[in-house]
mmCIF file of C-alpha atoms and ligand atoms in Angstrom:
data_model
loop_
_atom_site.group_PDB
_atom_site.id
_atom_site.type_symbol
_atom_site.label_atom_id
_atom_site.label_comp_id
_atom_site.label_asym_id
_atom_site.label_seq_id
_atom_site.Cartn_x
_atom_site.Cartn_y
_atom_site.Cartn_z
ATOM 1 C CA MET Z 17 -0.069 -0.019 0.016
ATOM 2 C CA THR Z 18 1.474 3.380 -0.872
ATOM 3 C CA ALA Z 19 1.246 6.425 1.407
ATOM 4 C CA THR Z 20 -1.223 7.935 -1.100
ATOM 5 C CA THR Z 21 -3.825 5.261 -0.328
ATOM 6 C CA HIS Z 22 -3.408 5.481 3.439
ATOM 7 C CA PRO Z 23 -7.068 4.919 4.537
ATOM 8 C CA ASP Z 24 -7.013 7.629 7.196
ATOM 9 C CA PHE Z 25 -5.805 10.195 4.737
ATOM 10 C CA LEU Z 26 -8.511 9.200 2.196
ATOM 11 C CA ARG Z 27 -11.121 9.650 4.996
ATOM 12 C CA ILE Z 28 -9.761 13.075 5.781
ATOM 13 C CA ARG Z 29 -9.530 14.042 2.138
ATOM 14 C CA ASP Z 30 -13.247 13.213 1.808
ATOM 15 C CA LYS Z 31 -13.994 15.323 4.739
ATOM 16 C CA VAL Z 32 -12.203 18.293 3.307
ATOM 17 C CA TYR Z 33 -13.789 17.835 -0.060
ATOM 18 C CA SER Z 34 -17.207 17.848 1.471
ATOM 19 C CA GLY Z 35 -16.549 20.882 3.670
ATOM 20 C CA GLN Z 36 -16.486 18.976 7.023
ATOM 21 C CA ARG Z 37 -14.370 20.221 9.797
ATOM 22 C CA LEU Z 38 -11.228 18.174 10.824
ATOM 23 C CA SER Z 39 -10.829 16.858 14.401
ATOM 24 C CA PHE Z 40 -7.878 16.615 16.817
ATOM 25 C CA GLU Z 41 -7.329 12.971 15.668
ATOM 26 C CA ASP Z 42 -7.378 14.061 12.037
ATOM 27 C CA GLY Z 43 -4.628 16.619 12.926
ATOM 28 C CA LEU Z 44 -2.508 13.858 14.369
ATOM 29 C CA VAL Z 45 -2.987 11.681 11.325
ATOM 30 C CA LEU Z 46 -1.868 14.594 9.103
ATOM 31 C CA TYR Z 47 1.278 14.952 11.126
ATOM 32 C CA SER Z 48 2.038 11.216 10.890
ATOM 33 C CA PRO Z 49 5.037 10.305 8.689
ATOM 34 C CA GLN Z 50 2.842 7.430 7.305
ATOM 35 C CA VAL Z 51 0.810 9.998 5.490
ATOM 36 C CA SER Z 52 2.829 11.510 2.645
ATOM 37 C CA LEU Z 53 3.756 15.170 2.810
ATOM 38 C CA HIS Z 54 2.903 15.437 -0.861
ATOM 39 C CA ASP Z 55 -0.779 14.354 -0.180
ATOM 40 C CA VAL Z 56 -1.118 16.667 2.810
ATOM 41 C CA GLY Z 57 0.328 19.552 0.795
ATOM 42 C CA ALA Z 58 -1.884 18.861 -2.205
ATOM 43 C CA LEU Z 59 -4.973 18.906 0.057
ATOM 44 C CA ALA Z 60 -3.913 22.111 1.646
ATOM 45 C CA ASN Z 61 -3.274 23.661 -1.738
ATOM 46 C CA PHE Z 62 -6.849 22.750 -2.777
ATOM 47 C CA VAL Z 63 -8.123 24.609 0.265
ATOM 48 C CA ARG Z 64 -5.848 27.589 -0.497
ATOM 49 C CA GLN Z 65 -7.007 27.666 -4.093
ATOM 50 C CA GLN Z 66 -10.714 27.600 -3.035
ATOM 51 C CA ARG Z 67 -10.126 30.690 -0.845
ATOM 52 C CA HIS Z 68 -7.642 32.672 -2.835
ATOM 53 C CA GLY Z 69 -7.565 31.464 -6.413
ATOM 54 C CA ASN Z 70 -4.204 32.366 -7.961
ATOM 55 C CA ARG Z 71 -3.456 35.347 -5.820
ATOM 56 C CA ALA Z 72 -0.563 35.469 -3.428
ATOM 57 C CA TYR Z 73 -0.062 38.491 -1.198
ATOM 58 C CA TYR Z 74 2.828 40.616 0.028
ATOM 59 C CA ASN Z 75 3.189 43.983 1.613
ATOM 60 C CA ILE Z 76 5.792 46.714 1.896
ATOM 61 C CA ASN Z 77 6.676 46.896 5.474
ATOM 62 C CA THR Z 78 9.326 47.577 8.194
ATOM 63 C CA HIS Z 79 10.018 46.494 11.639
ATOM 64 C CA LEU Z 80 10.760 48.507 14.663
ATOM 65 C CA ASN Z 81 11.992 47.003 17.981
ATOM 66 C CA PRO Z 82 12.168 50.063 20.252
ATOM 67 C CA THR Z 83 13.986 48.186 23.044
ATOM 68 C CA ASN Z 84 15.441 44.722 23.526
ATOM 69 C CA VAL Z 85 15.619 44.961 27.312
ATOM 70 C CA CYS Z 86 13.188 42.455 28.764
ATOM 71 C CA VAL Z 87 12.168 41.284 32.183
ATOM 72 C CA TYR Z 88 11.350 37.911 30.810
ATOM 73 C CA ARG Z 89 13.809 35.120 29.946
ATOM 74 C CA CYS Z 90 12.047 33.000 27.328
ATOM 75 C CA THR Z 91 14.495 30.118 26.628
ATOM 76 C CA PHE Z 92 13.841 30.381 22.821
ATOM 77 C CA CYS Z 93 14.695 34.113 22.590
ATOM 78 C CA ALA Z 94 18.109 35.411 21.337
ATOM 79 C CA PHE Z 95 16.929 38.984 21.076
ATOM 80 C CA ARG Z 96 16.290 39.899 24.688
ATOM 81 C CA SER Z 97 18.818 41.677 26.853
ATOM 82 C CA ASP Z 98 19.412 42.256 30.470
ATOM 83 C CA LEU Z 99 19.041 45.895 31.613
ATOM 84 C CA ARG Z 100 22.808 46.404 32.234
ATOM 85 C CA SER Z 101 24.145 44.260 29.415
ATOM 86 C CA PRO Z 102 26.131 46.079 26.689
ATOM 87 C CA LYS Z 103 23.751 44.547 24.170
ATOM 88 C CA GLY Z 104 20.805 46.377 25.767
ATOM 89 C CA TYR Z 105 19.396 49.381 23.914
ATOM 90 C CA VAL Z 106 16.350 51.726 24.012
ATOM 91 C CA MET Z 107 15.686 53.879 20.970
ATOM 92 C CA SER Z 108 15.303 57.655 21.392
ATOM 93 C CA ASP Z 109 12.374 59.597 19.943
ATOM 94 C CA GLU Z 110 14.706 60.884 17.236
ATOM 95 C CA GLU Z 111 15.745 57.360 16.201
ATOM 96 C CA ILE Z 112 12.119 56.193 16.185
ATOM 97 C CA LEU Z 113 11.046 59.160 14.034
ATOM 98 C CA ALA Z 114 13.937 58.519 11.689
ATOM 99 C CA ARG Z 115 12.638 54.958 11.184
ATOM 100 C CA GLY Z 116 9.169 56.288 10.458
ATOM 101 C CA GLN Z 117 10.609 58.797 7.875
ATOM 102 C CA GLU Z 118 12.694 55.988 6.193
ATOM 103 C CA ALA Z 119 9.588 53.738 6.081
ATOM 104 C CA VAL Z 120 7.503 56.401 4.427
ATOM 105 C CA ALA Z 121 10.224 57.254 1.962
ATOM 106 C CA ALA Z 122 10.391 53.629 1.013
ATOM 107 C CA GLY Z 123 6.623 53.388 0.341
ATOM 108 C CA CYS Z 124 5.898 51.219 3.450
ATOM 109 C CA THR Z 125 2.296 50.764 4.340
ATOM 110 C CA GLU Z 126 3.017 49.029 7.688
ATOM 111 C CA MET Z 127 5.222 49.226 10.611
ATOM 112 C CA HIS Z 128 5.429 46.080 12.769
ATOM 113 C CA ILE Z 129 6.327 47.116 16.325
ATOM 114 C CA VAL Z 130 7.338 44.676 19.114
ATOM 115 C CA GLY Z 131 10.050 44.676 21.693
ATOM 116 C CA GLY Z 132 11.148 43.810 25.182
ATOM 117 C CA LEU Z 133 9.284 44.509 28.377
ATOM 118 C CA HIS Z 134 11.712 47.034 29.731
ATOM 119 C CA HIS Z 135 12.197 47.001 33.522
ATOM 120 C CA GLN Z 136 12.143 50.831 33.779
ATOM 121 C CA LYS Z 137 9.700 51.873 31.036
ATOM 122 C CA LYS Z 138 6.154 52.731 32.035
ATOM 123 C CA PHE Z 139 3.063 52.002 29.928
ATOM 124 C CA GLU Z 140 3.087 55.673 28.982
ATOM 125 C CA TRP Z 141 6.325 55.163 27.087
ATOM 126 C CA TYR Z 142 4.793 52.413 24.892
ATOM 127 C CA VAL Z 143 1.760 54.671 24.232
ATOM 128 C CA HIS Z 144 4.109 57.568 23.433
ATOM 129 C CA VAL Z 145 5.983 55.495 20.839
ATOM 130 C CA LEU Z 146 2.651 54.845 18.919
ATOM 131 C CA ARG Z 147 1.554 58.536 19.267
ATOM 132 C CA LEU Z 148 4.809 59.859 18.057
ATOM 133 C CA LEU Z 149 4.757 57.796 14.917
ATOM 134 C CA HIS Z 150 1.055 58.091 14.323
ATOM 135 C CA GLU Z 151 1.064 61.910 14.410
ATOM 136 C CA ALA Z 152 4.111 62.232 12.212
ATOM 137 C CA PHE Z 153 3.160 59.495 9.688
ATOM 138 C CA PRO Z 154 -0.649 58.970 9.782
ATOM 139 C CA SER Z 155 -0.677 56.866 6.669
ATOM 140 C CA LEU Z 156 1.597 54.222 8.153
ATOM 141 C CA HIS Z 157 -0.459 51.369 9.746
ATOM 142 C CA LEU Z 158 0.947 50.572 13.216
ATOM 143 C CA LYS Z 159 0.704 46.797 13.947
ATOM 144 C CA ALA Z 160 2.004 46.854 17.378
ATOM 145 C CA TRP Z 161 2.530 45.080 20.722
ATOM 146 C CA THR Z 162 1.755 41.470 21.152
ATOM 147 C CA ALA Z 163 -0.696 40.020 23.725
ATOM 148 C CA VAL Z 164 2.285 39.364 25.883
ATOM 149 C CA GLU Z 165 3.048 43.036 25.989
ATOM 150 C CA ILE Z 166 -0.665 43.981 26.517
ATOM 151 C CA HIS Z 167 -0.639 41.535 29.458
ATOM 152 C CA TRP Z 168 2.526 43.241 30.899
ATOM 153 C CA PHE Z 169 0.839 46.697 30.502
ATOM 154 C CA GLN Z 170 -2.086 45.402 32.511
ATOM 155 C CA HIS Z 171 0.328 44.352 35.214
ATOM 156 C CA LEU Z 172 2.086 47.745 35.116
ATOM 157 C CA THR Z 173 -1.204 49.773 35.301
ATOM 158 C CA GLY Z 174 -3.733 47.604 37.017
ATOM 159 C CA LYS Z 175 -5.987 48.304 34.035
ATOM 160 C CA SER Z 176 -8.141 45.795 32.078
ATOM 161 C CA ALA Z 177 -7.092 44.627 28.667
ATOM 162 C CA ARG Z 178 -9.952 46.639 27.254
ATOM 163 C CA GLU Z 179 -8.758 49.893 28.943
ATOM 164 C CA VAL Z 180 -5.176 49.299 27.802
ATOM 165 C CA LEU Z 181 -6.186 48.608 24.272
ATOM 166 C CA LEU Z 182 -8.553 51.561 24.030
ATOM 167 C CA GLU Z 183 -5.645 53.799 25.190
ATOM 168 C CA LEU Z 184 -3.321 52.327 22.515
ATOM 169 C CA MET Z 185 -6.028 52.608 19.820
ATOM 170 C CA ASP Z 186 -6.429 56.318 20.755
ATOM 171 C CA ALA Z 187 -2.620 56.797 20.288
ATOM 172 C CA GLY Z 188 -2.662 55.058 16.728
ATOM 173 C CA LEU Z 189 -2.757 51.367 17.239
ATOM 174 C CA GLY Z 190 -4.080 49.877 13.900
ATOM 175 C CA SER Z 191 -3.927 46.091 14.623
ATOM 176 C CA MET Z 192 -2.022 43.597 16.675
ATOM 177 C CA PRO Z 193 0.723 41.119 15.505
ATOM 178 C CA GLY Z 194 0.339 37.450 16.461
ATOM 179 C CA GLY Z 195 3.505 36.905 18.563
ATOM 180 C CA GLY Z 196 3.763 35.578 22.060
ATOM 181 C CA ALA Z 197 1.557 32.580 21.377
ATOM 182 C CA GLU Z 198 4.525 30.139 21.158
ATOM 183 C CA ILE Z 199 2.850 26.751 22.235
ATOM 184 C CA PHE Z 200 -0.257 27.084 24.410
ATOM 185 C CA HIS Z 201 -0.105 23.628 26.061
ATOM 186 C CA PRO Z 202 1.305 24.001 29.584
ATOM 187 C CA GLU Z 203 3.546 20.946 29.204
ATOM 188 C CA VAL Z 204 5.569 23.004 26.804
ATOM 189 C CA ARG Z 205 4.804 26.632 27.846
ATOM 190 C CA ASP Z 206 5.910 25.896 31.363
ATOM 191 C CA GLN Z 207 9.323 24.859 30.075
ATOM 192 C CA ILE Z 208 10.010 27.593 27.473
ATOM 193 C CA CYS Z 209 8.257 30.770 28.921
ATOM 194 C CA GLU Z 210 6.458 29.857 32.193
ATOM 195 C CA HIS Z 211 6.527 33.452 33.560
ATOM 196 C CA LYS Z 212 4.710 35.260 30.752
ATOM 197 C CA ALA Z 213 1.018 35.459 29.736
ATOM 198 C CA ASP Z 214 -0.504 31.954 29.651
ATOM 199 C CA ALA Z 215 -2.705 30.593 26.964
ATOM 200 C CA THR Z 216 -5.859 31.789 28.596
ATOM 201 C CA ALA Z 217 -4.521 35.316 29.025
ATOM 202 C CA TRP Z 218 -3.171 35.405 25.374
ATOM 203 C CA LEU Z 219 -6.534 34.215 23.949
ATOM 204 C CA GLU Z 220 -8.516 36.585 26.192
ATOM 205 C CA ILE Z 221 -6.521 39.604 25.048
ATOM 206 C CA HIS Z 222 -7.125 38.745 21.412
ATOM 207 C CA ARG Z 223 -10.808 38.157 22.153
ATOM 208 C CA THR Z 224 -10.951 41.655 23.733
ATOM 209 C CA ALA Z 225 -9.062 43.197 20.811
ATOM 210 C CA HIS Z 226 -11.553 41.546 18.292
ATOM 211 C CA GLU Z 227 -14.478 42.860 20.381
ATOM 212 C CA LEU Z 228 -13.046 46.347 20.014
ATOM 213 C CA GLY Z 229 -12.855 45.947 16.293
ATOM 214 C CA LEU Z 230 -9.146 45.375 16.012
ATOM 215 C CA LYS Z 231 -7.868 42.748 13.592
ATOM 216 C CA THR Z 232 -5.043 40.570 14.939
ATOM 217 C CA ASN Z 233 -2.817 37.774 13.732
ATOM 218 C CA CYS Z 234 -1.916 34.533 15.449
ATOM 219 C CA THR Z 235 1.269 32.458 15.427
ATOM 220 C CA MET Z 236 2.727 29.168 16.640
ATOM 221 C CA LEU Z 237 6.428 28.590 17.429
ATOM 222 C CA TYR Z 238 7.291 25.114 16.344
ATOM 223 C CA GLY Z 239 10.285 22.790 15.924
ATOM 224 C CA HIS Z 240 11.713 22.930 19.497
ATOM 225 C CA ILE Z 241 10.654 20.652 22.307
ATOM 226 C CA GLU Z 242 6.963 20.284 21.420
ATOM 227 C CA GLN Z 243 5.373 17.244 19.793
ATOM 228 C CA ALA Z 244 2.668 16.957 17.188
ATOM 229 C CA HIS Z 245 -0.194 16.758 19.692
ATOM 230 C CA HIS Z 246 0.820 20.101 21.220
ATOM 231 C CA ARG Z 247 0.778 21.740 17.815
ATOM 232 C CA VAL Z 248 -2.624 20.298 17.004
ATOM 233 C CA ASP Z 249 -3.939 21.442 20.376
ATOM 234 C CA HIS Z 250 -2.590 24.919 19.751
ATOM 235 C CA LEU Z 251 -4.231 25.191 16.351
ATOM 236 C CA LEU Z 252 -7.539 24.057 17.653
ATOM 237 C CA ARG Z 253 -7.502 26.557 20.418
ATOM 238 C CA LEU Z 254 -6.927 29.330 17.806
ATOM 239 C CA ARG Z 255 -9.731 27.917 15.704
ATOM 240 C CA ALA Z 256 -12.118 27.986 18.653
ATOM 241 C CA LEU Z 257 -11.524 31.639 19.360
ATOM 242 C CA GLN Z 258 -11.821 32.420 15.643
ATOM 243 C CA ASP Z 259 -15.293 30.673 15.642
ATOM 244 C CA GLU Z 260 -16.299 33.146 18.380
ATOM 245 C CA THR Z 261 -14.889 36.356 17.042
ATOM 246 C CA GLY Z 262 -13.670 36.059 13.446
ATOM 247 C CA GLY Z 263 -10.910 38.677 14.325
ATOM 248 C CA PHE Z 264 -7.836 36.783 13.221
ATOM 249 C CA GLN Z 265 -6.738 37.705 9.725
ATOM 250 C CA ALA Z 266 -3.560 35.653 9.306
ATOM 251 C CA PHE Z 267 -1.782 32.669 10.916
ATOM 252 C CA ILE Z 268 1.975 32.603 10.808
ATOM 253 C CA PRO Z 269 3.749 29.326 11.748
ATOM 254 C CA LEU Z 270 7.184 30.439 13.130
ATOM 255 C CA ALA Z 271 10.054 28.018 12.585
ATOM 256 C CA PHE Z 272 12.305 27.920 15.646
ATOM 257 C CA HIS Z 273 15.848 29.273 15.225
ATOM 258 C CA PRO Z 274 18.183 27.824 17.961
ATOM 259 C CA ALA Z 275 21.284 29.877 17.537
ATOM 260 C CA ASN Z 276 22.240 32.080 20.603
ATOM 261 C CA THR Z 277 19.198 30.841 22.643
ATOM 262 C CA GLY Z 278 18.780 28.687 25.757
ATOM 263 C CA LEU Z 279 17.812 25.847 23.354
ATOM 264 C CA ALA Z 280 20.983 26.135 21.162
ATOM 265 C CA HIS Z 281 21.539 22.336 21.510
ATOM 266 C CA LEU Z 282 18.392 21.674 19.335
ATOM 267 C CA LYS Z 283 18.505 21.454 15.600
ATOM 268 C CA LYS Z 284 16.474 23.844 13.320
ATOM 269 C CA PRO Z 285 13.275 22.238 12.164
ATOM 270 C CA SER Z 286 13.544 20.419 8.792
ATOM 271 C CA VAL Z 287 12.084 21.829 5.536
ATOM 272 C CA LEU Z 288 9.749 18.814 5.695
ATOM 273 C CA LEU Z 289 8.419 19.914 9.088
ATOM 274 C CA ASP Z 290 8.112 23.446 7.902
ATOM 275 C CA LEU Z 291 6.017 22.432 4.851
ATOM 276 C CA ARG Z 292 3.887 19.933 6.769
ATOM 277 C CA THR Z 293 3.144 22.440 9.520
ATOM 278 C CA MET Z 294 2.085 24.960 6.894
ATOM 279 C CA ALA Z 295 -0.205 22.413 5.170
ATOM 280 C CA VAL Z 296 -1.735 20.974 8.438
ATOM 281 C CA SER Z 297 -2.407 24.493 9.673
ATOM 282 C CA ARG Z 298 -4.233 25.419 6.413
ATOM 283 C CA LEU Z 299 -6.384 22.299 6.809
ATOM 284 C CA LEU Z 300 -7.130 22.682 10.561
ATOM 285 C CA LEU Z 301 -7.658 26.522 10.615
ATOM 286 C CA ASP Z 302 -10.644 26.338 8.220
ATOM 287 C CA ASN Z 303 -11.818 29.715 9.570
ATOM 288 C CA VAL Z 304 -8.686 31.921 9.301
ATOM 289 C CA PRO Z 305 -8.487 33.618 5.959
ATOM 290 C CA HIS Z 306 -4.714 33.875 5.376
ATOM 291 C CA LEU Z 307 -1.631 31.790 6.007
ATOM 292 C CA LYS Z 308 1.750 33.553 5.948
ATOM 293 C CA ALA Z 309 4.951 31.989 4.818
ATOM 294 C CA TYR Z 310 7.229 34.393 6.682
ATOM 295 C CA TRP Z 311 10.308 34.216 4.560
ATOM 296 C CA VAL Z 312 12.614 35.713 7.177
ATOM 297 C CA MET Z 313 12.144 32.590 9.340
ATOM 298 C CA LEU Z 314 11.525 29.832 6.701
ATOM 299 C CA GLY Z 315 14.232 30.978 4.336
ATOM 300 C CA VAL Z 316 13.295 32.394 0.903
ATOM 301 C CA GLY Z 317 13.262 28.961 -0.824
ATOM 302 C CA THR Z 318 11.014 27.242 1.719
ATOM 303 C CA ALA Z 319 8.676 30.182 1.853
ATOM 304 C CA GLN Z 320 8.279 30.074 -1.926
ATOM 305 C CA ALA Z 321 7.646 26.312 -1.812
ATOM 306 C CA ALA Z 322 5.085 26.965 0.999
ATOM 307 C CA LEU Z 323 2.898 28.809 -1.555
ATOM 308 C CA ALA Z 324 2.059 25.277 -2.826
ATOM 309 C CA TYR Z 325 1.405 23.923 0.699
ATOM 310 C CA GLY Z 326 -1.353 26.175 1.808
ATOM 311 C CA ALA Z 327 0.279 29.650 2.231
ATOM 312 C CA ASP Z 328 -1.179 32.626 0.295
ATOM 313 C CA ASP Z 329 1.078 35.375 1.678
ATOM 314 C CA LEU Z 330 4.901 35.990 1.933
ATOM 315 C CA ASP Z 331 4.596 38.825 4.422
ATOM 316 C CA GLY Z 332 6.587 41.794 3.221
ATOM 317 C CA THR Z 333 9.710 43.437 2.142
ATOM 318 C CA VAL Z 334 10.742 43.616 5.886
ATOM 319 C CA ARG Z 335 13.623 45.778 6.986
ATOM 320 C CA HIS Z 336 15.310 46.038 10.365
ATOM 321 C CA GLU Z 337 14.258 42.595 11.570
ATOM 322 C CA ARG Z 338 16.191 41.609 14.659
ATOM 323 C CA ILE Z 339 14.456 38.761 16.506
ATOM 324 C CA TYR Z 340 15.342 36.011 13.969
ATOM 325 C CA HIS Z 341 18.554 37.484 12.831
ATOM 326 C CA ASP Z 342 19.827 37.505 16.437
ATOM 327 C CA ALA Z 343 18.802 33.821 16.527
ATOM 328 C CA GLY Z 344 20.965 32.956 13.489
ATOM 329 C CA ALA Z 345 18.578 33.467 10.576
ATOM 330 C CA ASP Z 346 20.680 33.774 7.443
ATOM 331 C CA THR Z 347 18.028 35.310 5.380
ATOM 332 C CA PRO Z 348 18.593 38.759 3.822
ATOM 333 C CA GLN Z 349 17.475 41.844 5.687
ATOM 334 C CA ILE Z 350 15.274 42.989 2.897
ATOM 335 C CA LEU Z 351 13.549 41.590 -0.245
ATOM 336 C CA THR Z 352 12.643 44.143 -2.833
ATOM 337 C CA VAL Z 353 9.195 44.267 -4.413
ATOM 338 C CA ALA Z 354 10.691 42.863 -7.587
ATOM 339 C CA GLU Z 355 12.184 39.939 -5.781
ATOM 340 C CA LEU Z 356 8.969 39.137 -3.932
ATOM 341 C CA GLU Z 357 6.900 39.432 -7.139
ATOM 342 C CA HIS Z 358 9.460 37.149 -8.964
ATOM 343 C CA LEU Z 359 9.244 34.516 -6.224
ATOM 344 C CA ILE Z 360 5.398 34.580 -6.408
ATOM 345 C CA ARG Z 361 5.260 34.396 -10.238
ATOM 346 C CA GLU Z 362 7.884 31.608 -10.352
ATOM 347 C CA ALA Z 363 5.578 29.714 -7.977
ATOM 348 C CA GLY Z 364 2.738 30.075 -10.580
ATOM 349 C CA ARG Z 365 0.768 32.730 -8.687
ATOM 350 C CA GLU Z 366 -0.281 36.346 -9.284
ATOM 351 C CA PRO Z 367 1.336 38.799 -6.863
ATOM 352 C CA VAL Z 368 -0.962 41.259 -5.071
ATOM 353 C CA GLU Z 369 0.448 44.040 -2.944
ATOM 354 C CA ARG Z 370 -1.833 44.348 0.100
ATOM 355 C CA ASP Z 371 -2.101 46.689 3.061
ATOM 356 C CA THR Z 372 -2.185 45.247 6.639
ATOM 357 C CA LEU Z 373 -5.980 44.622 6.391
ATOM 358 C CA TYR Z 374 -5.420 42.621 3.082
ATOM 359 C CA ARG Z 375 -6.941 45.274 0.876
ATOM 360 C CA PRO Z 376 -5.063 45.348 -2.443
ATOM 361 C CA VAL Z 377 -2.876 48.462 -2.850
ATOM 362 C CA ARG Z 378 -2.869 50.768 -5.823
ATOM 363 C CA ARG Z 379 0.344 52.778 -5.829
ATOM 364 C CA GLN Z 380 2.369 55.294 -7.722
ATOM 365 C CA GLY Z 381 5.900 55.293 -6.347
ATOM 366 C CA THR Z 382 5.701 55.867 -2.648
ATOM 367 C CA SER Z 383 2.114 57.169 -2.600
ATOM 368 C CA TRP Z 384 -0.559 54.479 -2.275
ATOM 369 C CA GLN Z 385 -4.170 53.829 -1.774
ATOM 370 C CA ALA Z 386 -5.927 50.645 -0.523
ATOM 371 C CA VAL Z 387 -8.862 49.370 -2.596
ATOM 372 C CA GLU Z 388 -11.922 47.614 -1.052
ATOM 373 C CA THR Z 389 -12.926 44.700 -3.255
ATOM 374 C CA ALA Z 390 -15.178 41.687 -2.693
ATOM 375 C CA ALA Z 391 -12.158 39.435 -3.098
ATOM 376 C CA THR Z 392 -10.517 40.806 0.017
ATOM 377 C CA LEU Z 393 -13.578 40.003 2.107
ATOM 378 C CA VAL Z 394 -12.889 36.302 2.170
HETATM 379 O O1 V47 N 423 6.543 35.402 19.810
HETATM 380 C C1 V47 N 423 11.348 34.461 19.167
HETATM 381 C C2 V47 N 423 9.218 34.085 17.912
HETATM 382 C C3 V47 N 423 7.722 35.809 17.785
HETATM 383 C C4 V47 N 423 12.650 33.037 18.179
HETATM 384 O O2 V47 N 423 1.734 39.139 13.194
HETATM 385 C C5 V47 N 423 11.432 33.120 17.613
HETATM 386 O O3 V47 N 423 2.327 39.495 11.151
HETATM 387 C C6 V47 N 423 12.041 31.445 16.141
HETATM 388 O O4 V47 N 423 5.184 36.936 16.130
HETATM 389 N N1 V47 N 423 13.304 31.410 16.701
HETATM 390 C C7 V47 N 423 7.575 37.245 17.381
HETATM 391 N N2 V47 N 423 11.087 32.322 16.635
HETATM 392 C C8 V47 N 423 7.411 37.441 15.867
HETATM 393 C C9 V47 N 423 6.023 37.297 15.440
HETATM 394 C C10 V47 N 423 5.611 37.720 13.948
HETATM 395 C C11 V47 N 423 6.551 37.751 12.934
HETATM 396 C C12 V47 N 423 6.161 38.112 11.703
HETATM 397 C C13 V47 N 423 4.839 38.538 11.444
HETATM 398 C C14 V47 N 423 3.978 38.640 12.539
HETATM 399 C C15 V47 N 423 2.579 39.116 12.238
HETATM 400 C C16 V47 N 423 4.376 38.167 13.802
HETATM 401 O O5 V47 N 423 8.914 35.267 17.295
HETATM 402 C C17 V47 N 423 7.768 35.461 19.182
HETATM 403 C C18 V47 N 423 8.353 34.082 19.199
HETATM 404 O O6 V47 N 423 7.278 33.135 18.872
HETATM 405 N N3 V47 N 423 10.599 33.942 18.235
HETATM 406 N N4 V47 N 423 12.614 33.875 19.206
HETATM 407 C C19 V47 N 423 13.606 32.228 17.711
HETATM 408 N N5 V47 N 423 14.807 32.064 18.306
#
């Protein structure tokens, strides 16, 4: 019997073709080496094609990490710094504004802002960073602060997530990135980041953000100490919240990079695990519109291949990325629009520049406009 005729896979394929939802057990089957990656990928590609046709998205964006000083010591993180370490930094207002200026001059539609939880910075400083950028560059969408940061701000201020988010929205917050989710299951979370927001807190903050009308992303950090059942559990917890709120726009599977971390003895996940995780995520997350193949983490070649395994988005041009490059990522700092479009076309798809909310962008040089179309409302 070849892997293609694996009876469990055929049963799952029939469920997908008939629009039935996959179960926890189905997720484990899809992760089983007895089921061929090719089959899982082809099924995920069928689902992607149904949702997005021949389109594959990218955006023109930049990253800003205003500080790397962090009270937490997540074992997987190479970016964080102690307060008094020579590596530690905090950006000045002038440096932050210069980054905004550079982004606008480069035609960016989005700034992705995350950083450390600085021992001596108050909530007001994090609000100030957004207000500074938003007032100077109102067209730049600020996708900022993960649920872990929001949880920290609640701790600093004694305010509810709702109050914290309303203040940040008033200062210019446009949406939230999906970081900090890692692996929700306590068997893993307690070993890699036991001190920070747990699964319940992370999900509750995203629920609150969605209730306030903010779109957010979600992630999963895989390829370290977790096993397949932890990943499937993680994906189903995200799916359950999405059933309630519909507020997640994109899921980004994040491949672990071990260099310079407390888990440096581990190997990087294989390309096979990268592609299988993308495909299984597309099949289990039947209610999340977009799947990002984040080329910075996956590597350019794997990200391009992932467009045939369920992904419909390559993220962006990206500049000033530090979190993965500190952890040994050997990808470039930037891809140009021409390079992104070439990667997408070579994969047989039609490139679509999008804004953060997945509206197609019409542009002339560095000035741009988002277009509302029925196709973006998937
Ligand atoms: O939460 C940290 C991960 C995340 C490492 O929402 C690491 O559009 C691998 O969430 N190896 C932050 N991963 C980044 C993130 C993200 C990235 C791109 C787009 C979006 C989006 C969100 O990075 C952290 C953690 O899971 N991370 N260290 C590491 N050594």
